[in-house]
CSV table of C-alpha atoms in Angstrom, one decimal:
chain,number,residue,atom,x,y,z
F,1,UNK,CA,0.0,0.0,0.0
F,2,UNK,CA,1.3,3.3,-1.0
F,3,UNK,CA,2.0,5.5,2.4
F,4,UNK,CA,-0.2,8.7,3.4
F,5,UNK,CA,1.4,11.7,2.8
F,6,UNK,CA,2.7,13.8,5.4
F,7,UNK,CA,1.8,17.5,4.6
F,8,UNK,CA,2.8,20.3,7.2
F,9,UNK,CA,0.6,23.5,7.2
F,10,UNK,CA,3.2,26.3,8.3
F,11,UNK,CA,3.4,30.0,8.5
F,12,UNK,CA,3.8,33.1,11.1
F,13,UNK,CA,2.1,33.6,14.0
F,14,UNK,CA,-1.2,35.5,13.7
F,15,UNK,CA,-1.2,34.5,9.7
F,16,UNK,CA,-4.5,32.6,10.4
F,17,UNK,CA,-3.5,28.7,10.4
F,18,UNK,CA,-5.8,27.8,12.7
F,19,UNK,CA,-8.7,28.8,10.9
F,20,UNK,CA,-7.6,27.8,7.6
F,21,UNK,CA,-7.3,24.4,9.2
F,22,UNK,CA,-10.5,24.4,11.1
F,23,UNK,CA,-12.0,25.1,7.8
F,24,UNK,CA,-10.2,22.4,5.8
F,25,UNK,CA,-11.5,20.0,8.2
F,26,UNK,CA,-14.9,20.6,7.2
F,27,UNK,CA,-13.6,20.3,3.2
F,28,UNK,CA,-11.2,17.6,4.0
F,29,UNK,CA,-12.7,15.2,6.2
F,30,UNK,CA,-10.9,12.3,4.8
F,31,UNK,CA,-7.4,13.9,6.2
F,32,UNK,CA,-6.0,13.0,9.2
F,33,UNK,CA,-5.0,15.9,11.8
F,34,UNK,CA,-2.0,15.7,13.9
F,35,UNK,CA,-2.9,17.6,17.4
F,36,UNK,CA,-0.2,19.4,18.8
F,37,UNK,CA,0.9,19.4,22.4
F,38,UNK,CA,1.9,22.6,24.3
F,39,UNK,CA,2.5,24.0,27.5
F,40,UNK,CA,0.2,27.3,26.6
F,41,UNK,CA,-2.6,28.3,28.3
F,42,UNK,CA,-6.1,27.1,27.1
F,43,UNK,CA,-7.7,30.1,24.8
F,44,UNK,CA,-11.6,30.2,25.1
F,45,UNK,CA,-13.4,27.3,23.4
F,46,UNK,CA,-10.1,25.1,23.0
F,47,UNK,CA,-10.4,21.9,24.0
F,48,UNK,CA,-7.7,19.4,25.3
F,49,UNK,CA,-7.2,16.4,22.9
F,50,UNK,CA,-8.8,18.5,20.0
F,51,UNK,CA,-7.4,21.4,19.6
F,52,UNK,CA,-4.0,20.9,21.6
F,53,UNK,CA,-2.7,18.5,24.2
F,54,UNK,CA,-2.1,20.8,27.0
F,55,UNK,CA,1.3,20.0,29.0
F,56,UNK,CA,2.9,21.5,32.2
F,57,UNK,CA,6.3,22.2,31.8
F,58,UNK,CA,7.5,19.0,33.3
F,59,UNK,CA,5.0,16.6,31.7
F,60,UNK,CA,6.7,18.0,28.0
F,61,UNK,CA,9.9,18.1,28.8
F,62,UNK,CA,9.8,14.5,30.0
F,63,UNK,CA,7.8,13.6,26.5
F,64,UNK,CA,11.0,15.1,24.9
F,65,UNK,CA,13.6,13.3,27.3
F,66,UNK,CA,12.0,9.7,26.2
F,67,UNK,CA,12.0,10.5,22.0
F,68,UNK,CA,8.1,10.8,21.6
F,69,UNK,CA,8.2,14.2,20.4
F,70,UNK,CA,8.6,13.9,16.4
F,71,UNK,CA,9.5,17.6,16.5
F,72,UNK,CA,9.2,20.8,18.6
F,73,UNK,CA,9.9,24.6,19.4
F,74,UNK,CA,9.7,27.0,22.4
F,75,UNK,CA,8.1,30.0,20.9
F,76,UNK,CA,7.0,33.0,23.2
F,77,UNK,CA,8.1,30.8,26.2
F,78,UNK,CA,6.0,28.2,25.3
F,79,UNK,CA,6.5,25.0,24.1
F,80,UNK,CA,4.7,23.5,21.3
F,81,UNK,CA,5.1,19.7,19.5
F,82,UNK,CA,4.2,16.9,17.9
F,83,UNK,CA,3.6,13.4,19.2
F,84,UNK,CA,5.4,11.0,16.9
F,85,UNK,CA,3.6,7.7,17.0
F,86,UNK,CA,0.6,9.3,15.8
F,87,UNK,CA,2.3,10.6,12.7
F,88,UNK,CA,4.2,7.6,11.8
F,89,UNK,CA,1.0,5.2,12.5
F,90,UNK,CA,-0.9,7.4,10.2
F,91,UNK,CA,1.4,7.5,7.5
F,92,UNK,CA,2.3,4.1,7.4
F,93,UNK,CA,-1.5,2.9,7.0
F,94,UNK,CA,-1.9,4.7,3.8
F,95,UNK,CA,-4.1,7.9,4.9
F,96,UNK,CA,-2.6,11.0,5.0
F,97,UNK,CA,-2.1,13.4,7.5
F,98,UNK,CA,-1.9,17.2,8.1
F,99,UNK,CA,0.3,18.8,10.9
F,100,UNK,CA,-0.6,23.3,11.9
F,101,UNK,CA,2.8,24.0,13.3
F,102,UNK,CA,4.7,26.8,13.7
F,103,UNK,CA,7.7,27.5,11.8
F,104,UNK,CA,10.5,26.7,13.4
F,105,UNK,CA,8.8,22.7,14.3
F,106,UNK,CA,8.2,22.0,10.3
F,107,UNK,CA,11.5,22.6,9.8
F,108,UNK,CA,12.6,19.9,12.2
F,109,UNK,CA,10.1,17.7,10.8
F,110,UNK,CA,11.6,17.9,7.6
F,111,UNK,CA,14.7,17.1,8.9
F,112,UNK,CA,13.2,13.4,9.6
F,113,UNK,CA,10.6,13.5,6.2
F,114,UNK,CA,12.1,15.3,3.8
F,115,UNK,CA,9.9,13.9,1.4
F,116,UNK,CA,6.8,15.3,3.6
F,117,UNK,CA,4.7,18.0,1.5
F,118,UNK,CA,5.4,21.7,3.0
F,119,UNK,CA,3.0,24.1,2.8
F,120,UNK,CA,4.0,28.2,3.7
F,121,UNK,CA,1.0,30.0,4.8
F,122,UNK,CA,1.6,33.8,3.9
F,123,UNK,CA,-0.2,37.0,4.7
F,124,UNK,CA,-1.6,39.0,2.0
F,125,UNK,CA,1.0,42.1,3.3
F,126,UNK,CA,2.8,42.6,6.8
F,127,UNK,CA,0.6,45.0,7.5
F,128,UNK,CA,-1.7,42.6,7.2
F,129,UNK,CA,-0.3,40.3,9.4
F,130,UNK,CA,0.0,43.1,12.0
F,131,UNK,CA,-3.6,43.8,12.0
F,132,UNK,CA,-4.6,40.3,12.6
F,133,UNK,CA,-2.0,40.0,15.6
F,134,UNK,CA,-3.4,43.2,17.6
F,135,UNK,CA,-6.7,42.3,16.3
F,136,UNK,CA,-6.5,39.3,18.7
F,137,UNK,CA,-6.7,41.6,21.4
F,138,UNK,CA,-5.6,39.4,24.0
F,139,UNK,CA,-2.0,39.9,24.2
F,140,UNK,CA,0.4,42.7,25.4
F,141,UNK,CA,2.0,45.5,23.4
F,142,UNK,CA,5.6,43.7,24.1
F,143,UNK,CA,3.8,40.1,23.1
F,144,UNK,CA,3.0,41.7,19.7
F,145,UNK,CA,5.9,43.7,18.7
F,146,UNK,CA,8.1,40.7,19.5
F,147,UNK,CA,5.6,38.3,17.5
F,148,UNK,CA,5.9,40.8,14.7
F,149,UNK,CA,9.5,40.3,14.9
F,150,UNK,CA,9.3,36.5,15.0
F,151,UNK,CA,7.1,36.5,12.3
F,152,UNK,CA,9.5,38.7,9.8
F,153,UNK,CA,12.4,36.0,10.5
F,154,UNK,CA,9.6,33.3,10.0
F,155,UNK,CA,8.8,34.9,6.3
F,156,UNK,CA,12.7,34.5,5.6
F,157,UNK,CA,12.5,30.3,6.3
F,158,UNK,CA,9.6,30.2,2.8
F,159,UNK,CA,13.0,29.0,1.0
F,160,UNK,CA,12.7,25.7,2.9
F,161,UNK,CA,8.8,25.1,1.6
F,162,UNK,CA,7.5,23.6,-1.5
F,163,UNK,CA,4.6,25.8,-1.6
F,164,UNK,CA,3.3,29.8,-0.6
F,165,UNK,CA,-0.6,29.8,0.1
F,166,UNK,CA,-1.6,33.3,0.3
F,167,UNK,CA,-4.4,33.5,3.0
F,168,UNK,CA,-6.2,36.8,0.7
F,169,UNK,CA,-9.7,34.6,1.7
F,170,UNK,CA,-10.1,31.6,3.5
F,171,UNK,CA,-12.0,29.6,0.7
F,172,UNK,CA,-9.5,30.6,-1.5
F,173,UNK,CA,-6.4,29.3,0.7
F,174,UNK,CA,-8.4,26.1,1.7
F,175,UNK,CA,-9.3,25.7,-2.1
F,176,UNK,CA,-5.6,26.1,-3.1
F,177,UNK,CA,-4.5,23.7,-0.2
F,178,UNK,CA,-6.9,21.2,-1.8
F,179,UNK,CA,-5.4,21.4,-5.0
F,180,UNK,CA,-1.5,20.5,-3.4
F,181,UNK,CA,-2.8,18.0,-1.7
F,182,UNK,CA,-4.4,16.3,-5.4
F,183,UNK,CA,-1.4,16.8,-7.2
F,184,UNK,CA,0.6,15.7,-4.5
F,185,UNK,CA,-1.1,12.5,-5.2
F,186,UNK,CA,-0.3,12.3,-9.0
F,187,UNK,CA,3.5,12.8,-8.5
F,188,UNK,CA,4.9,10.2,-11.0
F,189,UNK,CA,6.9,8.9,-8.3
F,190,UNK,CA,4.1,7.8,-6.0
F,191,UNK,CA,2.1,6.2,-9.4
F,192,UNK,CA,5.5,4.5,-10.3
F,193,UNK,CA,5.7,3.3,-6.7
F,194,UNK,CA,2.0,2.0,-7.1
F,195,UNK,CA,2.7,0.3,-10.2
F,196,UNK,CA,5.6,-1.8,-9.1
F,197,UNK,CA,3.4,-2.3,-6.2
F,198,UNK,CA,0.5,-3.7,-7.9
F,199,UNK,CA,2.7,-5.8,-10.4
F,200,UNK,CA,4.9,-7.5,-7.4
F,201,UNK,CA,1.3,-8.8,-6.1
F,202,UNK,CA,0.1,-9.6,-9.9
F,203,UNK,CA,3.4,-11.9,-10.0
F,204,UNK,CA,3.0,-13.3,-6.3
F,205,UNK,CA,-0.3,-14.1,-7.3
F,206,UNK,CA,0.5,-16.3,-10.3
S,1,UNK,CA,4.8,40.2,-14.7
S,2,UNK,CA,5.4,36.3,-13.5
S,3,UNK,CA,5.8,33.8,-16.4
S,4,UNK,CA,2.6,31.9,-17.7
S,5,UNK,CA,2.7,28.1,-17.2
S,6,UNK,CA,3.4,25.6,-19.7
S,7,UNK,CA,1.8,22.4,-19.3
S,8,UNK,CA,2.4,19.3,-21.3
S,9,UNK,CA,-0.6,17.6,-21.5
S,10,UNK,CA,0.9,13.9,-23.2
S,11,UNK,CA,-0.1,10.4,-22.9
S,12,UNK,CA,-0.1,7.3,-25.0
S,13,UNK,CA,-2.1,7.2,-28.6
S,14,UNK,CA,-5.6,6.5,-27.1
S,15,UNK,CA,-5.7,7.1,-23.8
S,16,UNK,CA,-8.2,10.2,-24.4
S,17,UNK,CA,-5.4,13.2,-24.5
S,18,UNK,CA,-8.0,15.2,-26.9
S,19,UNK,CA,-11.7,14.1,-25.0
S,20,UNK,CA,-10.0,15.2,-22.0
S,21,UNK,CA,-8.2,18.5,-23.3
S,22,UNK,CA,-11.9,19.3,-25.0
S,23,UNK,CA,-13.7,18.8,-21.6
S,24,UNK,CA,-10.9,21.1,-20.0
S,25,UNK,CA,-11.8,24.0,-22.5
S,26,UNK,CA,-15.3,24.0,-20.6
S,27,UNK,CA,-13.8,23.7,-17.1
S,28,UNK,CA,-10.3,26.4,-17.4
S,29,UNK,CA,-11.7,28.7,-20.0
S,30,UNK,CA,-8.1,31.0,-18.7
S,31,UNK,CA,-6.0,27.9,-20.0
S,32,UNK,CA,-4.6,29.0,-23.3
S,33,UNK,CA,-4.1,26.0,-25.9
S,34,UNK,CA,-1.7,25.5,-28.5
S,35,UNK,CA,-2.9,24.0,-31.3
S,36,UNK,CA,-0.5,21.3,-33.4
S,37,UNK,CA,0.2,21.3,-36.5
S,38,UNK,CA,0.0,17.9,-38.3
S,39,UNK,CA,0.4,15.8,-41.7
S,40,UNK,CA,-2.6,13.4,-41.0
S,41,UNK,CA,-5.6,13.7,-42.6
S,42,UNK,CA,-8.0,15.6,-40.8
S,43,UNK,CA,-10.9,13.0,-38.7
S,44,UNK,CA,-14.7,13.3,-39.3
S,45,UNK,CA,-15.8,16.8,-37.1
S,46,UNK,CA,-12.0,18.2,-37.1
S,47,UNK,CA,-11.3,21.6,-38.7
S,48,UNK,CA,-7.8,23.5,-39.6
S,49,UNK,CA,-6.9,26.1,-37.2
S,50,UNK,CA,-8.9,24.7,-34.1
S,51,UNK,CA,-8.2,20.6,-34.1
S,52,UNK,CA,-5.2,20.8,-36.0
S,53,UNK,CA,-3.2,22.7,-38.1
S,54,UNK,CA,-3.8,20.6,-41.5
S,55,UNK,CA,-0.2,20.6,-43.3
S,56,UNK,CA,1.3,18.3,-46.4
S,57,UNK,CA,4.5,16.6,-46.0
S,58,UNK,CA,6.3,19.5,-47.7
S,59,UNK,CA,4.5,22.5,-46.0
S,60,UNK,CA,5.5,20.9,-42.6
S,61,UNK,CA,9.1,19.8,-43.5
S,62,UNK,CA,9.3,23.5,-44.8
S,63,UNK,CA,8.2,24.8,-41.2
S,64,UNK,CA,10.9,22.8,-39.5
S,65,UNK,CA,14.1,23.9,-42.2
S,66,UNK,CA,13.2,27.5,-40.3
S,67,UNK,CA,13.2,26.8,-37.0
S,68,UNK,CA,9.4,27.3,-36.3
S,69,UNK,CA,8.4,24.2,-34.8
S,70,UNK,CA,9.2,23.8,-31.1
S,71,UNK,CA,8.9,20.1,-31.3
S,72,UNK,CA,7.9,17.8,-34.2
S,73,UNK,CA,7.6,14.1,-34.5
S,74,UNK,CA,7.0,11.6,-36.9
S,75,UNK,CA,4.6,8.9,-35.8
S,76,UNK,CA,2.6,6.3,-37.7
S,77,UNK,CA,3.9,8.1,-40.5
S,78,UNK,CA,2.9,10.9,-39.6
S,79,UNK,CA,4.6,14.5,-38.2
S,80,UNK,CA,2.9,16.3,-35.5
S,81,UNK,CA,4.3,19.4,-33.9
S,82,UNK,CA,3.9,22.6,-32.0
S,83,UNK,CA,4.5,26.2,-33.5
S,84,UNK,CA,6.7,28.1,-31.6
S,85,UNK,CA,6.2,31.2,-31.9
S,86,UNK,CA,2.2,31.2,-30.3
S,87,UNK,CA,4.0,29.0,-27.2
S,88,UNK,CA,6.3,31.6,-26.1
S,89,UNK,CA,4.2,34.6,-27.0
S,90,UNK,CA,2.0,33.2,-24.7
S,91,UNK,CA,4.0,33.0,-22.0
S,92,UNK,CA,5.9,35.9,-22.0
S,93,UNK,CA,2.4,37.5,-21.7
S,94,UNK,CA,2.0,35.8,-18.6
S,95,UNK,CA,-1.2,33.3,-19.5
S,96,UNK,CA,-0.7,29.7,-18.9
S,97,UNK,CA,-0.5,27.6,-22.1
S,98,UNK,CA,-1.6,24.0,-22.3
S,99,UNK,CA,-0.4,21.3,-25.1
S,100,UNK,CA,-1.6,18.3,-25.9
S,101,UNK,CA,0.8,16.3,-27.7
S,102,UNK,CA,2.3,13.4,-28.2
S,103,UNK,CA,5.1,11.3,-26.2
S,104,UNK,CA,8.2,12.2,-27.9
S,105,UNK,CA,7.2,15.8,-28.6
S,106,UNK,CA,6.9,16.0,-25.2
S,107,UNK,CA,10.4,15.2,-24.3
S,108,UNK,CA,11.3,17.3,-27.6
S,109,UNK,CA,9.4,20.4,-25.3
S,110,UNK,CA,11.3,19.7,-22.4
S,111,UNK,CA,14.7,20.3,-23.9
S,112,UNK,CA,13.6,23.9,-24.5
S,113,UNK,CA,11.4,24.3,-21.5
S,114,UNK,CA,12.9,22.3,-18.7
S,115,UNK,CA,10.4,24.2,-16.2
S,116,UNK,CA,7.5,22.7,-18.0
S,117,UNK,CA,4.6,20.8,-16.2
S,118,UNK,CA,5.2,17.7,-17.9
S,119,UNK,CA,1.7,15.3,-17.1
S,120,UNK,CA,1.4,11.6,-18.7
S,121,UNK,CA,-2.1,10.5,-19.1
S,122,UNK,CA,-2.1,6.8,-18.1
S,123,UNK,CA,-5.0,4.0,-19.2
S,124,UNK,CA,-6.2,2.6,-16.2
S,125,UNK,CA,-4.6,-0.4,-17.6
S,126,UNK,CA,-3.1,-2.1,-20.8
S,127,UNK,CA,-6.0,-3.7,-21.9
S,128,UNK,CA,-8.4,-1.2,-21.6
S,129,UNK,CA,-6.2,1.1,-23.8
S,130,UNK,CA,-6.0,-1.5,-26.3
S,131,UNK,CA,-10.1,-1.6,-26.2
S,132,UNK,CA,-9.6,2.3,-26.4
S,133,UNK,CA,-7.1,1.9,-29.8
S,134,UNK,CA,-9.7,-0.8,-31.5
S,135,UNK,CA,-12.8,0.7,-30.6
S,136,UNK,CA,-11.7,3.9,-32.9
S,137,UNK,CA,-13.2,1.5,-35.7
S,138,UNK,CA,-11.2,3.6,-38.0
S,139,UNK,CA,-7.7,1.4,-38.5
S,140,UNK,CA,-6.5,-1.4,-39.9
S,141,UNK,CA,-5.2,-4.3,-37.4
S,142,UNK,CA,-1.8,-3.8,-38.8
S,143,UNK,CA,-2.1,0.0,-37.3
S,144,UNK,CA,-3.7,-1.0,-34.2
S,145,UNK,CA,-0.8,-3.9,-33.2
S,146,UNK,CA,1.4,-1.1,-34.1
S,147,UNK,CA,0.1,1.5,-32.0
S,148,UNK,CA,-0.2,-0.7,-28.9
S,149,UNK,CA,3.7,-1.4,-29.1
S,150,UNK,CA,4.5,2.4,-29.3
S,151,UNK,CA,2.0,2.8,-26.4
S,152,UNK,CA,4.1,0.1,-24.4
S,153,UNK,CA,7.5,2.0,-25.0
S,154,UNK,CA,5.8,4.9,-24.6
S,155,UNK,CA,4.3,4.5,-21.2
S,156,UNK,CA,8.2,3.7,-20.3
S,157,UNK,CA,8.7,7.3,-20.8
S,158,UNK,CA,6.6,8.4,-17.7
S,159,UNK,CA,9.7,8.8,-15.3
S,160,UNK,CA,10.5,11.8,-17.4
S,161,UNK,CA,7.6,13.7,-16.8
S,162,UNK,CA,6.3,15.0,-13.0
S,163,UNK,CA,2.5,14.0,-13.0
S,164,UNK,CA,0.6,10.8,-14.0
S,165,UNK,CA,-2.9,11.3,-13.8
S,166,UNK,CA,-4.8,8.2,-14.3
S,167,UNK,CA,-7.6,8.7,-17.0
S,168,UNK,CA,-10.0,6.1,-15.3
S,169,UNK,CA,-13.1,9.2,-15.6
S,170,UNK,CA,-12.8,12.2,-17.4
S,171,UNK,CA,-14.3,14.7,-14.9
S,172,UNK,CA,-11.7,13.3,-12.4
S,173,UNK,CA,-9.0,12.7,-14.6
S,174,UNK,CA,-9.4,16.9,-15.6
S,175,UNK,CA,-10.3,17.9,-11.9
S,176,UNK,CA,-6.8,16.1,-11.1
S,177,UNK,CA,-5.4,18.2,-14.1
S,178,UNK,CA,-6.6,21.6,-12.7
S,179,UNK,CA,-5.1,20.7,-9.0
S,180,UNK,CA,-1.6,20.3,-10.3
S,181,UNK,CA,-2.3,23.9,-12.0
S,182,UNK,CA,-4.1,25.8,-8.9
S,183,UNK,CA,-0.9,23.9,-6.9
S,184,UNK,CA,2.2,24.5,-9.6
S,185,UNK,CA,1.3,28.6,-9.2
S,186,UNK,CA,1.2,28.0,-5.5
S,187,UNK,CA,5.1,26.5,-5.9
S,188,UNK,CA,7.1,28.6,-3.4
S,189,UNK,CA,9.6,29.5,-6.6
S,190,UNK,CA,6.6,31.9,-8.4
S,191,UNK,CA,5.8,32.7,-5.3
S,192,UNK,CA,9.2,34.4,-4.4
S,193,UNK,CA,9.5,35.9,-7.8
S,194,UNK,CA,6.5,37.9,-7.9
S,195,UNK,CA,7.3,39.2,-4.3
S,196,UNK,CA,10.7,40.0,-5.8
S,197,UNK,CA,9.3,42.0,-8.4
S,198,UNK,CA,6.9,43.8,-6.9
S,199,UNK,CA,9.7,45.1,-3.9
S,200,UNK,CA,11.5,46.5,-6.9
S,201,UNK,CA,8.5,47.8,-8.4
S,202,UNK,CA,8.1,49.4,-5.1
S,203,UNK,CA,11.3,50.5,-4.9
S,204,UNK,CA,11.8,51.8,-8.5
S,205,UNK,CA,8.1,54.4,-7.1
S,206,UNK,CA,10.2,55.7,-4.2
């Protein structure tokens, strides 16, 4: 059986990941979603086990001590990451799976599946981006200027992706995502892996 | 302005390259498409200028003495090629071009345009492309044995293209078609480009 793909959905903080995701969701049902851990604090209406895994401090850093972390990042003093089992399991069984993580974690994930599909969510304009990080209203002055900073640095590490999304409209991003994710699928070298695939079990059968 | 697109649209004789490219003139109405020239006679319902450039032997081999074919082939006695000029016109003016065209053109193309979106329609299987060659009605067996061998060396050629999209239904086999598109202008590479150009655009106003 060919494996899932892996496909990481990336970008600066505040470029709107999470919606785009919680949209895809609802076009995308047949994709698996990764959920993060992190030791952040619960923001209204999130859910532990759905939207995050929420860790103390000590419960994470002992998840990273033993290997189960695939990657992760502390980012505004927090740590965010991804459980590795889940991942591999997926992948393995032939479904694919989508991983919302910041920038920093995709690039260590890539380090370990460089053949994973990489996905750079970008803001229309930094302006942009700037709007929709005070817009939040629930952060500091200091939180934002240095998450504007981040996020300029962040913009720099597109070289690494495959693919820039522009989040202009959310249809429009999730639509475009789509689209990746089908010609990801008619790479050559996945139908040439198919192929041989389907021929070895023609052969075994006769 | 960013480049337009070129996308090879190739395939083995009678896996439905031209029922598929006519069903994508309803669906990506943007797509521009090249239109071959040829020495076969033209089929019932095909007209010079929109199926086919009609050409003799001598008008084509003319054509190619100047340098104005960007690939030609001959195949079952027959040439087929692409006019140059309307290709890279095209482009230049930044609208994706589409051509549908047989396998060794293809790789002809590719010499010139490396950067090409190079997509093998495949048959489901062998046998239902042979069903696909004889139920044409229009050949003699000697022409239909010797188009099922081309097809066999041809499908060899896939490993030289990027996408393989499987031609087991038409609407899905064009709905794959316009995902590699929407996702080849997402590639991070155009992406970067046009941000590039329009900092020095802004730079060239200050």
């Amino acid at each position: 059986m060919n494996k899932g793909l892996l496909i990481v959905l990336s970008g600066p903080s505040g470029v709107g990941k999470g919606t785009v995701c919680s949209v895809l969701r609802h076009k995308m049902p047949e994709l698996v979603y990764s959920v993060s851990a992190t030791t952040r604090s619960p923001r209204l209406g999130e859910t532990d086990g759905i939207n995050y895994f929420f860790k103390t401090r000590e419960q994470f850093q002992e998840l990273i001590s033993r290997g189960a972390m695939l990657e992760y990042a502390e980012y505004v003093n927090n740590y965010y990451g991804t459980p590795r089992d889940f991942v591999e399991h997926t992948i393995n069984s032939g479904k694919d799976i989508i991983l919302e993580i910041e920038v920093q974690g995709a690039l260590k994930v890539k380090e370990t599946f460089p053949q994973g599909v990489f996905i750079f969510l970008m803001p229309p304009s930094l302006e942009v981006l700037k709007q929709r990080i005070t817009g939040r209203g629930t952060e500091s002055q200091e939180i934002i200027d240095s998450r504007m900073s981040i996020a300029a640095e962040e913009i720099n590490l597109i070289r690494y992706y495959d693919y820039a999304v522009v989040n202009d409209e959310i249809e429009a991003a999730c639509h475009r995502i789509q689209s990746i994710v089908t010609a990801e699928h008619c790479r050559k070298e996945r139908y040439l892996a198919s192929l041989a695939e389907s021929m070895q079990a023609a052969s075994e059968k006769a």
